[in-house]
Short mmCIF file of N, CA and C in Angstrom, two decimals:
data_model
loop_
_atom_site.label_atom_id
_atom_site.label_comp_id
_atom_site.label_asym_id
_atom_site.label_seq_id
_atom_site.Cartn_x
_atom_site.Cartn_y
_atom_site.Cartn_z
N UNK A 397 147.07 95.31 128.93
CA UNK A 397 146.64 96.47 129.67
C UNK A 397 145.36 97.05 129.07
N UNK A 398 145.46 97.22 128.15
CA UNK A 398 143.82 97.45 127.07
C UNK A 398 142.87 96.90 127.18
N UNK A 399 143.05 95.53 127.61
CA UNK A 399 142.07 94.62 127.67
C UNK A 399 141.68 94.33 129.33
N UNK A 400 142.65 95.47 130.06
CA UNK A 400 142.03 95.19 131.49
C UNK A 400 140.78 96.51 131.19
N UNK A 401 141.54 97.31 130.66
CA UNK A 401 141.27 98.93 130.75
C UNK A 401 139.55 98.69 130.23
N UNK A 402 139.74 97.61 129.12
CA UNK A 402 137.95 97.75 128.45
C UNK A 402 137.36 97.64 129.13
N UNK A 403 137.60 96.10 130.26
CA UNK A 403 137.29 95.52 130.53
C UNK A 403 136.48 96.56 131.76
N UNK A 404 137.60 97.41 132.22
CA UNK A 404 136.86 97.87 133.81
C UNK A 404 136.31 98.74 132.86
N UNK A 405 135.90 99.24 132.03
CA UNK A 405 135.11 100.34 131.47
C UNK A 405 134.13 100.05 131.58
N UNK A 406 133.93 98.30 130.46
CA UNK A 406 132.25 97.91 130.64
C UNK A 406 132.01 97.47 132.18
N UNK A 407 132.41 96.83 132.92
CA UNK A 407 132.25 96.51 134.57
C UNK A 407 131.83 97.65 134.99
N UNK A 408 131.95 99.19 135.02
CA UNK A 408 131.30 99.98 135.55
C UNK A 408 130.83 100.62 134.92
N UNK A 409 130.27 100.33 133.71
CA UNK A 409 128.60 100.89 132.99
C UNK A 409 127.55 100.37 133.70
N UNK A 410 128.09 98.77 133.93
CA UNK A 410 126.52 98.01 134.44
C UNK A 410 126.72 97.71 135.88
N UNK A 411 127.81 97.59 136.64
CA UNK A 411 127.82 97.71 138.29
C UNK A 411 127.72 99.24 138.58
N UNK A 412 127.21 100.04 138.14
CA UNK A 412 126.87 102.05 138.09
C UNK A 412 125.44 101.52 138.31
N UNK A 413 124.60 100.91 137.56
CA UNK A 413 123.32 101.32 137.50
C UNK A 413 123.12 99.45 138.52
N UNK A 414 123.16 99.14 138.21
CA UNK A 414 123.09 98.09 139.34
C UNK A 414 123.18 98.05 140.69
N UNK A 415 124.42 99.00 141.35
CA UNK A 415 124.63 99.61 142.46
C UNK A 415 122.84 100.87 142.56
N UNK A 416 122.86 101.04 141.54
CA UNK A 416 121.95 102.49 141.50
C UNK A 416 120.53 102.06 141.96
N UNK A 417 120.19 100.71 141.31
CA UNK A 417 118.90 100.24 141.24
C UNK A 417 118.46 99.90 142.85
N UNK A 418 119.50 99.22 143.26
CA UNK A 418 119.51 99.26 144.70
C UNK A 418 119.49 100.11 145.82
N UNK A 419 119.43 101.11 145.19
CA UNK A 419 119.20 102.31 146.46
C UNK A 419 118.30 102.30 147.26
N UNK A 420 118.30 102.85 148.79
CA UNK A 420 117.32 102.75 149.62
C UNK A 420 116.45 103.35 149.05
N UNK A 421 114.34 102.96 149.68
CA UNK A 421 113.50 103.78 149.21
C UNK A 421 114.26 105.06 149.91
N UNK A 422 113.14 106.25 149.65
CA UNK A 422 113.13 107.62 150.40
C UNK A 422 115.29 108.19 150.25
N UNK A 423 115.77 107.63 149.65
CA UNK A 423 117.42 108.15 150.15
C UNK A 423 117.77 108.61 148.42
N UNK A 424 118.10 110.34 148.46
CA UNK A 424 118.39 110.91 147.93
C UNK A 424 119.53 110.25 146.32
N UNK A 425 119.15 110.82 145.63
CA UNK A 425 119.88 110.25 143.94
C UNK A 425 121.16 110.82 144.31
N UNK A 426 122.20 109.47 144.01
CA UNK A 426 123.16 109.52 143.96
C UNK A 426 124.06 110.08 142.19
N UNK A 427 124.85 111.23 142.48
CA UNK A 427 125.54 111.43 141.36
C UNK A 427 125.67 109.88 140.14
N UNK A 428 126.14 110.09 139.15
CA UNK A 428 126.33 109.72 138.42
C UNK A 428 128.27 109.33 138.66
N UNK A 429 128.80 110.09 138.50
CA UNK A 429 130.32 110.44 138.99
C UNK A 429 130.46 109.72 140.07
N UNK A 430 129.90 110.05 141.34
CA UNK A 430 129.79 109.59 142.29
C UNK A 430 129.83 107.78 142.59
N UNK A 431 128.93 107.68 141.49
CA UNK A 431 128.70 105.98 141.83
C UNK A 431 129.69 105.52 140.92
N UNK A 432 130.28 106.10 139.72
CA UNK A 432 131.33 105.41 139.49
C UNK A 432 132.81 105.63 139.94
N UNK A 433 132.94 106.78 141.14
CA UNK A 433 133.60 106.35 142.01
C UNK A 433 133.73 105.31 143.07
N UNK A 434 132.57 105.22 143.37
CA UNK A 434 131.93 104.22 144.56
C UNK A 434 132.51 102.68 143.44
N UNK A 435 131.64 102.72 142.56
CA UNK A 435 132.21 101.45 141.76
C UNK A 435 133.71 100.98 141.54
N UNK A 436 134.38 101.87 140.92
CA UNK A 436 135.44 102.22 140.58
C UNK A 436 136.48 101.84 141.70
N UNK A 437 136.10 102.58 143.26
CA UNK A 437 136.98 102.42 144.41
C UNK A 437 136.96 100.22 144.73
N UNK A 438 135.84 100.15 145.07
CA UNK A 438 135.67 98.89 145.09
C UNK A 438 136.07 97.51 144.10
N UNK A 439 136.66 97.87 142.99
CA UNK A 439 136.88 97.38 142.13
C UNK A 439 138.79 97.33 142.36
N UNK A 440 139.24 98.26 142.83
CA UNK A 440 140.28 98.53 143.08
C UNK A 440 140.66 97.94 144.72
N UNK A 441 139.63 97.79 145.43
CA UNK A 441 139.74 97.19 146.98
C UNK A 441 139.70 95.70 146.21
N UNK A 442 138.98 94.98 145.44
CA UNK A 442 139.29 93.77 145.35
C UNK A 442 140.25 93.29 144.73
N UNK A 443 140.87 94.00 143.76
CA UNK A 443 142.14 94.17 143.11
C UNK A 443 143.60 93.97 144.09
N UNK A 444 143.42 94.90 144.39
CA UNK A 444 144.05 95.18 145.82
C UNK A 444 144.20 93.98 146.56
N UNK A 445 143.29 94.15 147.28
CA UNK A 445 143.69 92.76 148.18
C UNK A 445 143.79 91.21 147.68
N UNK A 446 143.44 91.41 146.27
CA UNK A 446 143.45 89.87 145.52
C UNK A 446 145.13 89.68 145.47
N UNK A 447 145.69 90.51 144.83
CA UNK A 447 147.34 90.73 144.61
C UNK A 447 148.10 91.32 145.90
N UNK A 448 147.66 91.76 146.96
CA UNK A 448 147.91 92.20 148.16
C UNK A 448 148.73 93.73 147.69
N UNK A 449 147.98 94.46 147.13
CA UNK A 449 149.02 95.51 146.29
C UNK A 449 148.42 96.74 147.03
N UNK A 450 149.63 97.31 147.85
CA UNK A 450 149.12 98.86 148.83
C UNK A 450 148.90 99.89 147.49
N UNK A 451 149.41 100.12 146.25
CA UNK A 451 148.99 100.98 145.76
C UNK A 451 147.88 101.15 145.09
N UNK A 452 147.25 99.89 144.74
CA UNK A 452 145.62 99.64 144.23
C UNK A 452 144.70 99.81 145.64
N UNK A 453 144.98 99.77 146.73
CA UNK A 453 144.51 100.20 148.06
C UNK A 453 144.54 101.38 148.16
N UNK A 454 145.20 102.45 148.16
CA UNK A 454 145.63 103.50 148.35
C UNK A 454 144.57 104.35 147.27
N UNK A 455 144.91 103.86 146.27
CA UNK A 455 143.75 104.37 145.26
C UNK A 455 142.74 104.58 145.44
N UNK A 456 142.12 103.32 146.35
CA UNK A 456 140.85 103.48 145.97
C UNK A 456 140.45 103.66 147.70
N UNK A 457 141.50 103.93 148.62
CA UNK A 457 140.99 104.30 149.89
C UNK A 457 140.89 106.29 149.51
N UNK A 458 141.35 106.76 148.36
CA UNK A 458 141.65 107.93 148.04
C UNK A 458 140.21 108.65 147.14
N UNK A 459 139.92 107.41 146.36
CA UNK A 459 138.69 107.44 145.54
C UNK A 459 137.63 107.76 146.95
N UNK A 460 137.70 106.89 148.21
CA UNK A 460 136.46 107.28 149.27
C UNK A 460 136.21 108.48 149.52
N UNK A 461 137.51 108.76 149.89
CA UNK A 461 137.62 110.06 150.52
C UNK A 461 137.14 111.44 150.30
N UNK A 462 137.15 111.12 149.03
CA UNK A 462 135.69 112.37 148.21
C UNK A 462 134.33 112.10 148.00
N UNK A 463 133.81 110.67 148.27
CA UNK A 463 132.42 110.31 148.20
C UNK A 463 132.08 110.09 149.44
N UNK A 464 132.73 109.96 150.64
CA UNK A 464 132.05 109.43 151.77
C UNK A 464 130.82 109.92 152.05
N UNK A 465 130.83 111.10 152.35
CA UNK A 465 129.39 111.74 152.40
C UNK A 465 128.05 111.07 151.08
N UNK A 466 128.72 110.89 150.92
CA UNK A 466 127.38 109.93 149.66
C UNK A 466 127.35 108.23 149.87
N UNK A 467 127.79 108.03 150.92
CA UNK A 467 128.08 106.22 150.61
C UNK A 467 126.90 106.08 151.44
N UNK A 468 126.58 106.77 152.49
CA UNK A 468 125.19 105.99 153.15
C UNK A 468 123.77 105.89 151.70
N UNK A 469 123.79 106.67 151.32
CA UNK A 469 123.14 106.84 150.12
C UNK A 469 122.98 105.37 148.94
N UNK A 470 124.07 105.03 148.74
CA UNK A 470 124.17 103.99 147.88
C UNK A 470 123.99 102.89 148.07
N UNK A 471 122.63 101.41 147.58
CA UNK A 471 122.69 100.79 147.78
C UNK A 471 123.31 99.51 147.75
N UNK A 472 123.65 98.14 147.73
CA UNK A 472 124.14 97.42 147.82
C UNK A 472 125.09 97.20 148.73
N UNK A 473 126.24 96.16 148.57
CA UNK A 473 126.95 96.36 149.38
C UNK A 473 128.47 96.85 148.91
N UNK A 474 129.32 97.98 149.92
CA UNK A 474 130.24 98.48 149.66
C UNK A 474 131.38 97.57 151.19
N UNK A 475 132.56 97.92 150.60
CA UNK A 475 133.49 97.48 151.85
C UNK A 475 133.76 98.14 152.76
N UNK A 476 133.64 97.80 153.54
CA UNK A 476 133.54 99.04 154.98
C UNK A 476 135.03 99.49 155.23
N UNK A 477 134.95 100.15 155.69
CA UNK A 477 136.35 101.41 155.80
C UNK A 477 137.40 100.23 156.75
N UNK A 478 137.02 99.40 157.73
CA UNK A 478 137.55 99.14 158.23
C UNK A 478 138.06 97.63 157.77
N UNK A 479 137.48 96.82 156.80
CA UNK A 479 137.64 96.24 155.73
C UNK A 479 139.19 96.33 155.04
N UNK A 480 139.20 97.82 154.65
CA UNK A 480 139.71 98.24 153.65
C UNK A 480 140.72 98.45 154.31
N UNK A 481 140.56 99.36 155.81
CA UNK A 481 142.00 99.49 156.06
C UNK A 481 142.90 98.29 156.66
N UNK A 482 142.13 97.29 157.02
CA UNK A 482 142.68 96.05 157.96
C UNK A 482 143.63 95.41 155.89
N UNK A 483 143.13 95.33 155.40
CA UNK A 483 143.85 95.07 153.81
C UNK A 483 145.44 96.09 153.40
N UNK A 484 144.99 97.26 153.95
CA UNK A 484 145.73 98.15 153.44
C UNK A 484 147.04 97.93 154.31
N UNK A 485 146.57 97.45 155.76
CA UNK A 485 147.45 97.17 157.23
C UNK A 485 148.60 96.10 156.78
N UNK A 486 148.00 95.06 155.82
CA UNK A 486 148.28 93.85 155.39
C UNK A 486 149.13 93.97 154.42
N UNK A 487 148.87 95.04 153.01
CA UNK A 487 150.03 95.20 152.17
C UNK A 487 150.95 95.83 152.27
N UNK A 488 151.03 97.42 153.23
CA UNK A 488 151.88 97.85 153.94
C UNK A 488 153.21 97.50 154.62
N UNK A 489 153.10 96.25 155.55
CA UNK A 489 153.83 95.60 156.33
C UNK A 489 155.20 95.52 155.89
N UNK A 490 155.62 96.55 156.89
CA UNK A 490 157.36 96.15 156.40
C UNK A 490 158.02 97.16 155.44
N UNK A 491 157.02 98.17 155.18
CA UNK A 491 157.95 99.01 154.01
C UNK A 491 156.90 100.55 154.86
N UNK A 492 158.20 101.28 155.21
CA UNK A 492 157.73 102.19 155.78
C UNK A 492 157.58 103.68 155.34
N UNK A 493 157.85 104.08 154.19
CA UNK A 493 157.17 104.32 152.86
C UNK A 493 155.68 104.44 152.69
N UNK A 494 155.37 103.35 152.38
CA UNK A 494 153.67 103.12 152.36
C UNK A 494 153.08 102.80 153.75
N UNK A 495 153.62 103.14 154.63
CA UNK A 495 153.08 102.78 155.60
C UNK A 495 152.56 104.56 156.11
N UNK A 496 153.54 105.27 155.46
CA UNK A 496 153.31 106.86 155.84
C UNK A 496 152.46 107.29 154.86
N UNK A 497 152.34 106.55 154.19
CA UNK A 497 152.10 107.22 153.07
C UNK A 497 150.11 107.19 153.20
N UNK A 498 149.97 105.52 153.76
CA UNK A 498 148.95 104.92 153.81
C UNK A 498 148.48 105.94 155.24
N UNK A 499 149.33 106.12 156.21
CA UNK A 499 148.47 106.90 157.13
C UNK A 499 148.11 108.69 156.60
N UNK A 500 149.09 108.92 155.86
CA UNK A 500 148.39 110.83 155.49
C UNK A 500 147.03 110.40 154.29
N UNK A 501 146.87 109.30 153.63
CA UNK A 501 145.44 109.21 152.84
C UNK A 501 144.44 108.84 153.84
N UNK A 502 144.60 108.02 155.04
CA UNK A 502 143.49 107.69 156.41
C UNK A 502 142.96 109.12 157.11
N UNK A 503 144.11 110.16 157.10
CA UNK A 503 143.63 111.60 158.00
C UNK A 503 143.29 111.88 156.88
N UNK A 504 143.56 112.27 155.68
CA UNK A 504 142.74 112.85 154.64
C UNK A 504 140.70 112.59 154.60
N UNK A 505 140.14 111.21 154.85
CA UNK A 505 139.62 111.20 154.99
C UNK A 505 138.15 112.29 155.97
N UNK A 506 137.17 112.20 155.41
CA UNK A 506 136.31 113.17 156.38
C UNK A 506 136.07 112.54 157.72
N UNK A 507 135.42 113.85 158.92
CA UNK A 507 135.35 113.08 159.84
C UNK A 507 134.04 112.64 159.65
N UNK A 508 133.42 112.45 158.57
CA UNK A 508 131.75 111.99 158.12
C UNK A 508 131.30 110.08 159.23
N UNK A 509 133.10 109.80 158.91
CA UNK A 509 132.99 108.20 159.43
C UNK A 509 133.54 108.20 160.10
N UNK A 510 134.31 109.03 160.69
CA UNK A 510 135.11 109.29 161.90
C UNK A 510 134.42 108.07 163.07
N UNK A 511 134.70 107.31 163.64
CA UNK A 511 134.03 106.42 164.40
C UNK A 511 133.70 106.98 165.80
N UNK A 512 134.09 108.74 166.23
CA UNK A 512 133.84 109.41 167.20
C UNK A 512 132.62 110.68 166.52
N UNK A 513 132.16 110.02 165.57
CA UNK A 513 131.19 110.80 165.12
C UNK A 513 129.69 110.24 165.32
N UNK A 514 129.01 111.21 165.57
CA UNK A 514 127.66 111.24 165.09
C UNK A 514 126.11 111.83 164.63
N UNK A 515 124.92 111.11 164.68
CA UNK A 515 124.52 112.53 164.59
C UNK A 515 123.31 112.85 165.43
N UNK A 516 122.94 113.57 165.67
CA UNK A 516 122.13 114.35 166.56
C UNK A 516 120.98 115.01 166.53
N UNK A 517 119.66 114.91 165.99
CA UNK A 517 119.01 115.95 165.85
C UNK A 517 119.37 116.07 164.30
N UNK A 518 119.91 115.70 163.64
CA UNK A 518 120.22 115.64 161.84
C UNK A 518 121.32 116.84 162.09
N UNK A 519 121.98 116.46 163.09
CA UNK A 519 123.37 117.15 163.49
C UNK A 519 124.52 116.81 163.53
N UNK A 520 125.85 116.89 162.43
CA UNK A 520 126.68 116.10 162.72
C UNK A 520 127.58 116.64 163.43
N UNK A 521 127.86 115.20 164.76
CA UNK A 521 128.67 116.12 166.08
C UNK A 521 129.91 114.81 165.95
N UNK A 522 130.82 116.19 166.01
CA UNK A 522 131.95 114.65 166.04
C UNK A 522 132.80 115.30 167.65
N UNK A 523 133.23 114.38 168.08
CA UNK A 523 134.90 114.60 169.77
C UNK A 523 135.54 113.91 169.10
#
């Protein structure tokens, strides 16, 4: 367990600034915190779906949910929400438990990605 624990420590010293280096021109500095949530969540989506494990999903669909508003911001590539939840759909199955559990962390989410959102005039309009 120590030796996972180092392990993701150093993995997101240098996927933090690696993710970082990649940022769009002109698009606002991303926290520090921030990107090693962003790191951090994604690290836990591949985890996750490597072992098919809803609670390493859950984690890190939970980790989004406070950065979304910053993910257009960050460059490289991240797993798209719908990615994540079609995975989360997958470890769920059959235990209805995490299946409730997995839908009150999905409404938790902002309506930032709400897929009935958008924006307008640098207006965000969501129905």
């Amino acid at each position: 367990m120590r030796t996972l624990l180092l392990a993701l420590a150093i993995s997101l010293s240098f996927a933090g600034s690696a993710l970082a280096q990649d940022a769009k021109p002109g698009a606002k500095a991303v926290p520090p915190g921030v990107m090693a949530q962003v790191v951090l969540s994604e690290q836990l989506i591949a985890l996750g779906t490597a072992r098919n494990d809803a609670h390493l999903l859950l984690a890190a669909m939970r980790l989004r949910s406070d950065v979304s508003d910053e993910m257009p911001a960050i460059g490289g590539e991240v797993t798209s929400d719908e990615a994540l939840d079609a995975a989360l759909a997958k470890a769920v199955a059959g235990n209805d438990a995490l299946t409730g559990v997995a839908e009150d962390v999905k409404a938790s989410r902002p309506r930032a990605f709400h897929p009935n959102c958008f924006m307008s005039g640098g207006v965000r309009v969501c129905y």
